[in-house]
Amino acid sequence: MCAISGVLVLSLPIPIIAGNFEAFHKNQQKKDKAEKSKKKLKAAKIAEFENRLAFCNSKIGSGDTHSCSNKSPESFSPTENLLGRTKTWHGNRKIKHRHVTNPLLSPDMT
């Protein structure tokens, strides 16, 4: 009887320790993955900045400087270029706004 109780006492904390280790391990993997993603994003921003700089230098050589910006990779937002480019249901066509008159009003009331 003493041997059985000793085995039970020793085996009871094992699932708790295993559960704590599993939670810690998952949390650590998430942190590592987030850190790798941040490093990749930073590297991509720097590469894009270098490409933009090279493009601007080629534009400066040709005399066109309107498309160049002096932004560092840290201040660049991937969605920055998308903010001004929205497409509506009618496309990019310009709509002529015409004055709509109310047929119920007489011409001198409008």
Tab-separated table of N, CA, C and O in Angstrom:
chain	number	residue	atom	x	y	z
A	1	MET	N	0.833	-1.192	0.000
A	1	MET	CA	0.000	0.000	0.000
A	1	MET	C	0.875	1.252	0.000
A	1	MET	O	0.539	2.241	-0.632
A	2	CYS	N	1.937	1.223	0.724
A	2	CYS	CA	2.851	2.367	0.806
A	2	CYS	C	3.514	2.622	-0.544
A	2	CYS	O	3.703	3.769	-0.943
A	3	ALA	N	3.852	1.566	-1.260
A	3	ALA	CA	4.497	1.715	-2.570
A	3	ALA	C	3.546	2.364	-3.576
A	3	ALA	O	3.943	3.217	-4.380
A	4	ILE	N	2.264	1.956	-3.541
A	4	ILE	CA	1.261	2.523	-4.461
A	4	ILE	C	1.056	4.003	-4.160
A	4	ILE	O	0.989	4.833	-5.071
A	5	SER	N	0.948	4.362	-2.879
A	5	SER	CA	0.756	5.781	-2.546
A	5	SER	C	1.993	6.590	-2.932
A	5	SER	O	1.878	7.726	-3.369
A	6	GLY	N	3.178	6.036	-2.811
A	6	GLY	CA	4.392	6.747	-3.205
A	6	GLY	C	4.428	7.009	-4.697
A	6	GLY	O	4.799	8.085	-5.153
A	7	VAL	N	4.016	6.006	-5.472
A	7	VAL	CA	3.973	6.174	-6.933
A	7	VAL	C	2.944	7.226	-7.310
A	7	VAL	O	3.188	8.074	-8.183
A	8	LEU	N	1.775	7.224	-6.672
A	8	LEU	CA	0.745	8.231	-6.959
A	8	LEU	C	1.219	9.639	-6.598
A	8	LEU	O	1.000	10.588	-7.347
A	9	VAL	N	1.861	9.766	-5.461
A	9	VAL	CA	2.345	11.082	-5.028
A	9	VAL	C	3.387	11.619	-6.004
A	9	VAL	O	3.401	12.810	-6.333
A	10	LEU	N	4.226	10.759	-6.492
A	10	LEU	CA	5.256	11.199	-7.438
A	10	LEU	C	4.683	11.470	-8.833
A	10	LEU	O	5.201	12.300	-9.572
A	11	SER	N	3.621	10.777	-9.211
A	11	SER	CA	3.093	10.920	-10.570
A	11	SER	C	2.041	12.025	-10.701
A	11	SER	O	1.731	12.436	-11.818
A	12	LEU	N	1.476	12.496	-9.601
A	12	LEU	CA	0.431	13.529	-9.696
A	12	LEU	C	0.914	14.858	-10.285
A	12	LEU	O	0.222	15.448	-11.106
A	13	PRO	N	2.070	15.386	-9.931
A	13	PRO	CA	2.470	16.693	-10.475
A	13	PRO	C	2.972	16.651	-11.929
A	13	PRO	O	3.152	17.693	-12.538
A	14	ILE	N	3.155	15.483	-12.480
A	14	ILE	CA	3.694	15.387	-13.847
A	14	ILE	C	2.789	16.061	-14.872
A	14	ILE	O	3.273	16.841	-15.701
A	15	PRO	N	1.459	15.849	-14.903
A	15	PRO	CA	0.626	16.543	-15.899
A	15	PRO	C	0.635	18.063	-15.714
A	15	PRO	O	0.583	18.811	-16.692
A	16	ILE	N	0.724	18.522	-14.465
A	16	ILE	CA	0.746	19.958	-14.217
A	16	ILE	C	2.035	20.575	-14.766
A	16	ILE	O	2.018	21.601	-15.453
A	17	ILE	N	3.142	19.913	-14.482
A	17	ILE	CA	4.435	20.404	-14.982
A	17	ILE	C	4.463	20.356	-16.508
A	17	ILE	O	4.929	21.293	-17.163
A	18	ALA	N	3.933	19.283	-17.085
A	18	ALA	CA	3.906	19.163	-18.550
A	18	ALA	C	3.025	20.259	-19.168
A	18	ALA	O	3.379	20.847	-20.198
A	19	GLY	N	1.892	20.544	-18.542
A	19	GLY	CA	1.005	21.602	-19.050
A	19	GLY	C	1.653	22.967	-18.973
A	19	GLY	O	1.549	23.781	-19.914
A	20	ASN	N	2.332	23.256	-17.871
A	20	ASN	CA	3.044	24.526	-17.737
A	20	ASN	C	4.162	24.651	-18.769
A	20	ASN	O	4.359	25.716	-19.370
A	21	PHE	N	4.888	23.567	-18.990
A	21	PHE	CA	5.958	23.591	-19.978
A	21	PHE	C	5.399	23.817	-21.374
A	21	PHE	O	5.968	24.580	-22.169
A	22	GLU	N	4.285	23.160	-21.679
A	22	GLU	CA	3.674	23.322	-23.006
A	22	GLU	C	3.239	24.767	-23.233
A	22	GLU	O	3.482	25.334	-24.305
A	23	ALA	N	2.616	25.384	-22.235
A	23	ALA	CA	2.185	26.778	-22.357
A	23	ALA	C	3.395	27.699	-22.521
A	23	ALA	O	3.393	28.612	-23.355
A	24	PHE	N	4.444	27.473	-21.740
A	24	PHE	CA	5.656	28.287	-21.855
A	24	PHE	C	6.292	28.125	-23.227
A	24	PHE	O	6.713	29.110	-23.862
A	25	HIS	N	6.348	26.887	-23.710
A	25	HIS	CA	6.968	26.610	-25.013
A	25	HIS	C	6.199	27.294	-26.148
A	25	HIS	O	6.813	27.884	-27.048
A	26	LYS	N	4.880	27.220	-26.121
A	26	LYS	CA	4.066	27.872	-27.159
A	26	LYS	C	4.264	29.382	-27.131
A	26	LYS	O	4.392	30.027	-28.171
A	27	ASN	N	4.283	29.950	-25.924
A	27	ASN	CA	4.486	31.389	-25.782
A	27	ASN	C	5.861	31.793	-26.321
A	27	ASN	O	5.997	32.811	-27.011
A	28	GLN	N	6.859	31.002	-26.044
A	28	GLN	CA	8.214	31.296	-26.519
A	28	GLN	C	8.291	31.206	-28.039
A	28	GLN	O	8.957	32.021	-28.686
A	29	GLN	N	7.605	30.221	-28.630
A	29	GLN	CA	7.593	30.089	-30.087
A	29	GLN	C	6.912	31.287	-30.738
A	29	GLN	O	7.361	31.778	-31.780
A	30	LYS	N	5.824	31.778	-30.143
A	30	LYS	CA	5.147	32.965	-30.677
A	30	LYS	C	6.064	34.177	-30.638
A	30	LYS	O	6.114	34.960	-31.590
A	31	LYS	N	6.788	34.338	-29.531
A	31	LYS	CA	7.719	35.467	-29.422
A	31	LYS	C	8.817	35.369	-30.465
A	31	LYS	O	9.171	36.372	-31.096
A	32	ASP	N	9.362	34.178	-30.654
A	32	ASP	CA	10.420	33.993	-31.652
A	32	ASP	C	9.907	34.281	-33.058
A	32	ASP	O	10.594	34.925	-33.858
A	33	LYS	N	8.705	33.811	-33.344
A	33	LYS	CA	8.121	34.035	-34.664
A	33	LYS	C	7.865	35.532	-34.897
A	33	LYS	O	8.131	36.048	-35.989
A	34	ALA	N	7.372	36.229	-33.880
A	34	ALA	CA	7.123	37.665	-34.005
A	34	ALA	C	8.433	38.424	-34.212
A	34	ALA	O	8.498	39.359	-35.012
A	35	GLU	N	9.471	38.012	-33.508
A	35	GLU	CA	10.772	38.664	-33.653
A	35	GLU	C	11.334	38.459	-35.060
A	35	GLU	O	11.864	39.392	-35.668
A	36	LYS	N	11.200	37.238	-35.590
A	36	LYS	CA	11.663	36.971	-36.953
A	36	LYS	C	10.879	37.789	-37.965
A	36	LYS	O	11.446	38.311	-38.928
A	37	SER	N	9.562	37.900	-37.754
A	37	SER	CA	8.731	38.681	-38.668
A	37	SER	C	9.133	40.150	-38.650
A	37	SER	O	9.184	40.801	-39.696
A	38	LYS	N	9.417	40.687	-37.464
A	38	LYS	CA	9.857	42.078	-37.362
A	38	LYS	C	11.177	42.291	-38.090
A	38	LYS	O	11.363	43.297	-38.778
A	39	LYS	N	12.094	41.337	-37.938
A	39	LYS	CA	13.380	41.455	-38.633
A	39	LYS	C	13.196	41.412	-40.146
A	39	LYS	O	13.818	42.181	-40.880
A	40	LYS	N	12.333	40.519	-40.622
A	40	LYS	CA	12.078	40.429	-42.064
A	40	LYS	C	11.433	41.707	-42.578
A	40	LYS	O	11.777	42.195	-43.657
A	41	LEU	N	10.487	42.257	-41.816
A	41	LEU	CA	9.818	43.485	-42.224
A	41	LEU	C	10.803	44.642	-42.281
A	41	LEU	O	10.797	45.429	-43.224
A	42	LYS	N	11.662	44.741	-41.293
A	42	LYS	CA	12.657	45.807	-41.277
A	42	LYS	C	13.607	45.662	-42.461
A	42	LYS	O	13.943	46.653	-43.124
A	43	ALA	N	14.039	44.428	-42.743
A	43	ALA	CA	14.923	44.198	-43.886
A	43	ALA	C	14.221	44.554	-45.191
A	43	ALA	O	14.828	45.146	-46.093
A	44	ALA	N	12.932	44.226	-45.296
A	44	ALA	CA	12.175	44.557	-46.515
A	44	ALA	C	12.025	46.068	-46.672
A	44	ALA	O	12.124	46.599	-47.781
A	45	LYS	N	11.802	46.774	-45.558
A	45	LYS	CA	11.687	48.236	-45.623
A	45	LYS	C	13.001	48.864	-46.049
A	45	LYS	O	13.020	49.791	-46.865
A	46	ILE	N	14.104	48.358	-45.516
A	46	ILE	CA	15.412	48.897	-45.893
A	46	ILE	C	15.693	48.620	-47.356
A	46	ILE	O	16.174	49.503	-48.083
A	47	ALA	N	15.375	47.419	-47.825
A	47	ALA	CA	15.587	47.079	-49.234
A	47	ALA	C	14.728	47.969	-50.135
A	47	ALA	O	15.196	48.453	-51.168
A	48	GLU	N	13.483	48.206	-49.722
A	48	GLU	CA	12.613	49.069	-50.521
A	48	GLU	C	13.128	50.500	-50.528
A	48	GLU	O	13.104	51.179	-51.543
A	49	PHE	N	13.620	50.958	-49.383
A	49	PHE	CA	14.184	52.303	-49.310
A	49	PHE	C	15.384	52.430	-50.239
A	49	PHE	O	15.527	53.425	-50.965
A	50	GLU	N	16.241	51.412	-50.241
A	50	GLU	CA	17.407	51.438	-51.132
A	50	GLU	C	16.981	51.421	-52.590
A	50	GLU	O	17.571	52.126	-53.423
A	51	ASN	N	15.947	50.637	-52.914
A	51	ASN	CA	15.442	50.624	-54.288
A	51	ASN	C	14.865	51.978	-54.674
A	51	ASN	O	15.071	52.459	-55.791
A	52	ARG	N	14.138	52.599	-53.762
A	52	ARG	CA	13.583	53.928	-54.039
A	52	ARG	C	14.693	54.946	-54.224
A	52	ARG	O	14.624	55.806	-55.083
A	53	LEU	N	15.713	54.854	-53.381
A	53	LEU	CA	16.831	55.779	-53.478
A	53	LEU	C	17.547	55.619	-54.819
A	53	LEU	O	17.876	56.619	-55.471
A	54	ALA	N	17.757	54.380	-55.235
A	54	ALA	CA	18.377	54.137	-56.536
A	54	ALA	C	17.493	54.670	-57.661
A	54	ALA	O	17.982	55.281	-58.618
A	55	PHE	N	16.190	54.462	-57.541
A	55	PHE	CA	15.269	54.963	-58.556
A	55	PHE	C	15.299	56.488	-58.605
A	55	PHE	O	15.336	57.088	-59.664
A	56	CYS	N	15.315	57.113	-57.424
A	56	CYS	CA	15.356	58.581	-57.369
A	56	CYS	C	16.658	59.115	-57.934
A	56	CYS	O	16.660	60.136	-58.630
A	57	ASN	N	17.753	58.425	-57.634
A	57	ASN	CA	19.029	58.864	-58.193
A	57	ASN	C	19.031	58.764	-59.703
A	57	ASN	O	19.588	59.619	-60.381
A	58	SER	N	18.374	57.741	-60.239
A	58	SER	CA	18.291	57.635	-61.699
A	58	SER	C	17.368	58.715	-62.262
A	58	SER	O	17.605	59.234	-63.345
A	59	LYS	N	16.320	59.075	-61.514
A	59	LYS	CA	15.418	60.143	-61.956
A	59	LYS	C	16.111	61.503	-61.898
A	59	LYS	O	15.901	62.340	-62.748
A	60	ILE	N	16.925	61.702	-60.851
A	60	ILE	CA	17.633	62.975	-60.716
A	60	ILE	C	18.594	63.152	-61.887
A	60	ILE	O	18.738	64.242	-62.419
A	61	GLY	N	19.206	62.071	-62.300
A	61	GLY	CA	20.102	62.126	-63.455
A	61	GLY	C	19.367	62.517	-64.725
A	61	GLY	O	19.913	63.177	-65.602
A	62	SER	N	18.084	62.129	-64.811
A	62	SER	CA	17.311	62.467	-66.011
A	62	SER	C	16.573	63.791	-65.846
A	62	SER	O	15.945	64.261	-66.782
A	63	GLY	N	16.605	64.391	-64.642
A	63	GLY	CA	15.985	65.699	-64.444
A	63	GLY	C	14.615	65.666	-63.805
A	63	GLY	O	14.064	66.695	-63.456
A	64	ASP	N	14.022	64.507	-63.601
A	64	ASP	CA	12.693	64.400	-62.983
A	64	ASP	C	12.851	64.100	-61.496
A	64	ASP	O	13.291	63.029	-61.118
A	65	THR	N	12.489	65.064	-60.636
A	65	THR	CA	12.647	64.874	-59.190
A	65	THR	C	11.316	64.883	-58.458
A	65	THR	O	11.283	64.852	-57.244
A	66	HIS	N	10.201	64.926	-59.155
A	66	HIS	CA	8.898	65.025	-58.504
A	66	HIS	C	8.473	63.729	-57.824
A	66	HIS	O	7.703	63.750	-56.885
A	67	SER	N	8.958	62.587	-58.283
A	67	SER	CA	8.507	61.311	-57.729
A	67	SER	C	9.365	60.824	-56.573
A	67	SER	O	9.147	59.744	-56.056
A	68	CYS	N	10.341	61.616	-56.146
A	68	CYS	CA	11.249	61.176	-55.082
A	68	CYS	C	10.825	61.759	-53.747
A	68	CYS	O	10.445	62.913	-53.647
A	69	SER	N	10.920	60.941	-52.716
A	69	SER	CA	10.651	61.408	-51.359
A	69	SER	C	11.842	61.065	-50.484
A	69	SER	O	12.538	60.090	-50.717
A	70	ASN	N	12.054	61.843	-49.476
A	70	ASN	CA	13.192	61.640	-48.574
A	70	ASN	C	12.725	61.025	-47.266
A	70	ASN	O	12.915	61.590	-46.219
A	71	LYS	N	12.117	59.872	-47.325
A	71	LYS	CA	11.628	59.211	-46.122
A	71	LYS	C	12.566	58.082	-45.751
A	71	LYS	O	13.027	57.341	-46.595
A	72	SER	N	12.808	57.947	-44.461
A	72	SER	CA	13.628	56.844	-43.989
A	72	SER	C	12.778	55.577	-43.947
A	72	SER	O	11.552	55.650	-43.927
A	73	PRO	N	13.384	54.394	-43.930
A	73	PRO	CA	12.601	53.148	-43.905
A	73	PRO	C	11.754	53.003	-42.654
A	73	PRO	O	10.741	52.340	-42.673
A	74	GLU	N	12.148	53.635	-41.541
A	74	GLU	CA	11.363	53.509	-40.322
A	74	GLU	C	10.048	54.272	-40.426
A	74	GLU	O	9.064	53.917	-39.813
A	75	SER	N	10.034	55.370	-41.196
A	75	SER	CA	8.819	56.175	-41.280
A	75	SER	C	7.916	55.751	-42.430
A	75	SER	O	6.831	56.285	-42.584
A	76	PHE	N	8.340	54.796	-43.237
A	76	PHE	CA	7.540	54.364	-44.377
A	76	PHE	C	6.454	53.393	-43.943
A	76	PHE	O	6.702	52.473	-43.184
A	77	SER	N	5.264	53.629	-44.413
A	77	SER	CA	4.146	52.741	-44.125
A	77	SER	C	3.765	51.997	-45.400
A	77	SER	O	3.622	52.618	-46.448
A	78	PRO	N	3.582	50.667	-45.364
A	78	PRO	CA	3.227	49.927	-46.568
A	78	PRO	C	1.905	50.368	-47.177
A	78	PRO	O	1.699	50.249	-48.367
A	79	THR	N	0.990	50.899	-46.366
A	79	THR	CA	-0.310	51.305	-46.886
A	79	THR	C	-0.349	52.783	-47.258
A	79	THR	O	-1.379	53.280	-47.651
A	80	GLU	N	0.785	53.459	-47.151
A	80	GLU	CA	0.826	54.888	-47.401
A	80	GLU	C	0.379	55.233	-48.824
A	80	GLU	O	-0.356	56.180	-49.044
A	81	ASN	N	0.816	54.453	-49.800
A	81	ASN	CA	0.478	54.743	-51.183
A	81	ASN	C	-0.962	54.392	-51.523
A	81	ASN	O	-1.478	54.825	-52.537
A	82	LEU	N	-1.598	53.597	-50.703
A	82	LEU	CA	-2.955	53.164	-50.989
A	82	LEU	C	-4.009	54.155	-50.503
A	82	LEU	O	-5.159	54.083	-50.900
A	83	LEU	N	-3.639	55.060	-49.608
A	83	LEU	CA	-4.618	55.935	-48.994
A	83	LEU	C	-5.283	56.865	-49.993
A	83	LEU	O	-6.464	57.122	-49.908
A	84	GLY	N	-4.548	57.376	-50.937
A	84	GLY	CA	-5.126	58.316	-51.888
A	84	GLY	C	-5.713	57.645	-53.107
A	84	GLY	O	-6.284	58.308	-53.968
A	85	ARG	N	-5.608	56.370	-53.220
A	85	ARG	CA	-6.063	55.671	-54.417
A	85	ARG	C	-7.253	54.782	-54.107
A	85	ARG	O	-7.127	53.587	-53.932
A	86	THR	N	-8.404	55.389	-54.038
A	86	THR	CA	-9.600	54.590	-53.806
A	86	THR	C	-10.389	54.517	-55.092
A	86	THR	O	-10.457	55.474	-55.851
A	87	LYS	N	-10.979	53.395	-55.328
A	87	LYS	CA	-11.763	53.192	-56.530
A	87	LYS	C	-13.222	53.088	-56.126
A	87	LYS	O	-13.559	52.393	-55.190
A	88	THR	N	-14.060	53.799	-56.809
A	88	THR	CA	-15.477	53.761	-56.491
A	88	THR	C	-16.190	52.830	-57.460
A	88	THR	O	-15.578	52.276	-58.366
A	89	TRP	N	-17.463	52.690	-57.292
A	89	TRP	CA	-18.231	51.758	-58.119
A	89	TRP	C	-18.262	52.182	-59.570
A	89	TRP	O	-18.480	51.381	-60.461
A	90	HIS	N	-18.012	53.440	-59.883
A	90	HIS	CA	-18.057	53.904	-61.259
A	90	HIS	C	-16.664	53.971	-61.871
A	90	HIS	O	-16.498	54.506	-62.960
A	91	GLY	N	-15.659	53.457	-61.197
A	91	GLY	CA	-14.308	53.475	-61.727
A	91	GLY	C	-13.646	54.809	-61.443
A	91	GLY	O	-14.009	55.517	-60.519
A	92	ASN	N	-12.695	55.144	-62.269
A	92	ASN	CA	-11.972	56.391	-62.068
A	92	ASN	C	-12.472	57.496	-62.993
A	92	ASN	O	-11.812	58.501	-63.165
A	93	ARG	N	-13.606	57.282	-63.628
A	93	ARG	CA	-14.151	58.309	-64.520
A	93	ARG	C	-14.607	59.509	-63.709
A	93	ARG	O	-15.097	59.384	-62.600
A	94	LYS	N	-14.454	60.670	-64.316
A	94	LYS	CA	-14.935	61.875	-63.645
A	94	LYS	C	-16.432	62.000	-63.898
A	94	LYS	O	-16.906	61.819	-65.015
A	95	ILE	N	-17.158	62.305	-62.857
A	95	ILE	CA	-18.602	62.439	-62.964
A	95	ILE	C	-18.933	63.914	-63.123
A	95	ILE	O	-18.451	64.752	-62.367
A	96	LYS	N	-19.747	64.192	-64.115
A	96	LYS	CA	-20.194	65.560	-64.305
A	96	LYS	C	-21.379	65.798	-63.376
A	96	LYS	O	-22.374	65.097	-63.414
A	97	HIS	N	-21.210	66.765	-62.513
A	97	HIS	CA	-22.282	67.096	-61.581
A	97	HIS	C	-23.234	68.065	-62.287
A	97	HIS	O	-22.844	69.145	-62.697
A	98	ARG	N	-24.443	67.645	-62.437
A	98	ARG	CA	-25.409	68.532	-63.071
A	98	ARG	C	-26.435	68.965	-62.042
A	98	ARG	O	-26.726	68.251	-61.091
A	99	HIS	N	-26.923	70.131	-62.265
A	99	HIS	CA	-27.904	70.699	-61.351
A	99	HIS	C	-29.256	70.051	-61.625
A	99	HIS	O	-29.773	70.103	-62.738
A	100	VAL	N	-29.814	69.431	-60.613
A	100	VAL	CA	-31.105	68.769	-60.751
A	100	VAL	C	-32.174	69.715	-60.221
A	100	VAL	O	-32.107	70.173	-59.086
A	101	THR	N	-33.134	69.984	-61.053
A	101	THR	CA	-34.206	70.881	-60.641
A	101	THR	C	-35.407	70.076	-60.199
A	101	THR	O	-35.645	68.972	-60.681
A	102	ASN	N	-36.137	70.632	-59.306
A	102	ASN	CA	-37.339	69.992	-58.802
A	102	ASN	C	-38.489	70.368	-59.731
A	102	ASN	O	-38.806	71.547	-59.904
A	103	PRO	N	-39.153	69.400	-60.344
A	103	PRO	CA	-40.232	69.715	-61.283
A	103	PRO	C	-41.453	70.333	-60.586
A	103	PRO	O	-42.293	70.944	-61.239
A	104	LEU	N	-41.565	70.179	-59.301
A	104	LEU	CA	-42.704	70.728	-58.591
A	104	LEU	C	-42.579	72.236	-58.318
A	104	LEU	O	-43.557	72.913	-58.041
A	105	LEU	N	-41.346	72.710	-58.371
A	105	LEU	CA	-41.120	74.145	-58.139
A	105	LEU	C	-41.236	74.917	-59.450
A	105	LEU	O	-40.865	74.433	-60.507
A	106	SER	N	-41.712	76.104	-59.371
A	106	SER	CA	-41.787	76.938	-60.574
A	106	SER	C	-40.383	77.447	-60.912
A	106	SER	O	-39.508	77.500	-60.042
A	107	PRO	N	-40.128	77.862	-62.148
A	107	PRO	CA	-38.788	78.288	-62.553
A	107	PRO	C	-38.281	79.487	-61.742
A	107	PRO	O	-37.101	79.622	-61.507
A	108	ASP	N	-39.157	80.388	-61.293
A	108	ASP	CA	-38.679	81.541	-60.556
A	108	ASP	C	-38.375	81.192	-59.096
A	108	ASP	O	-37.784	81.993	-58.385
A	109	MET	N	-38.710	79.977	-58.595
A	109	MET	CA	-38.414	79.575	-57.218
A	109	MET	C	-37.030	78.914	-57.125
A	109	MET	O	-36.506	78.778	-56.022
A	110	THR	N	-36.494	78.496	-58.231
A	110	THR	CA	-35.201	77.790	-58.172
A	110	THR	C	-34.029	78.692	-58.208
A	110	THR	O	-33.874	79.763	-58.263
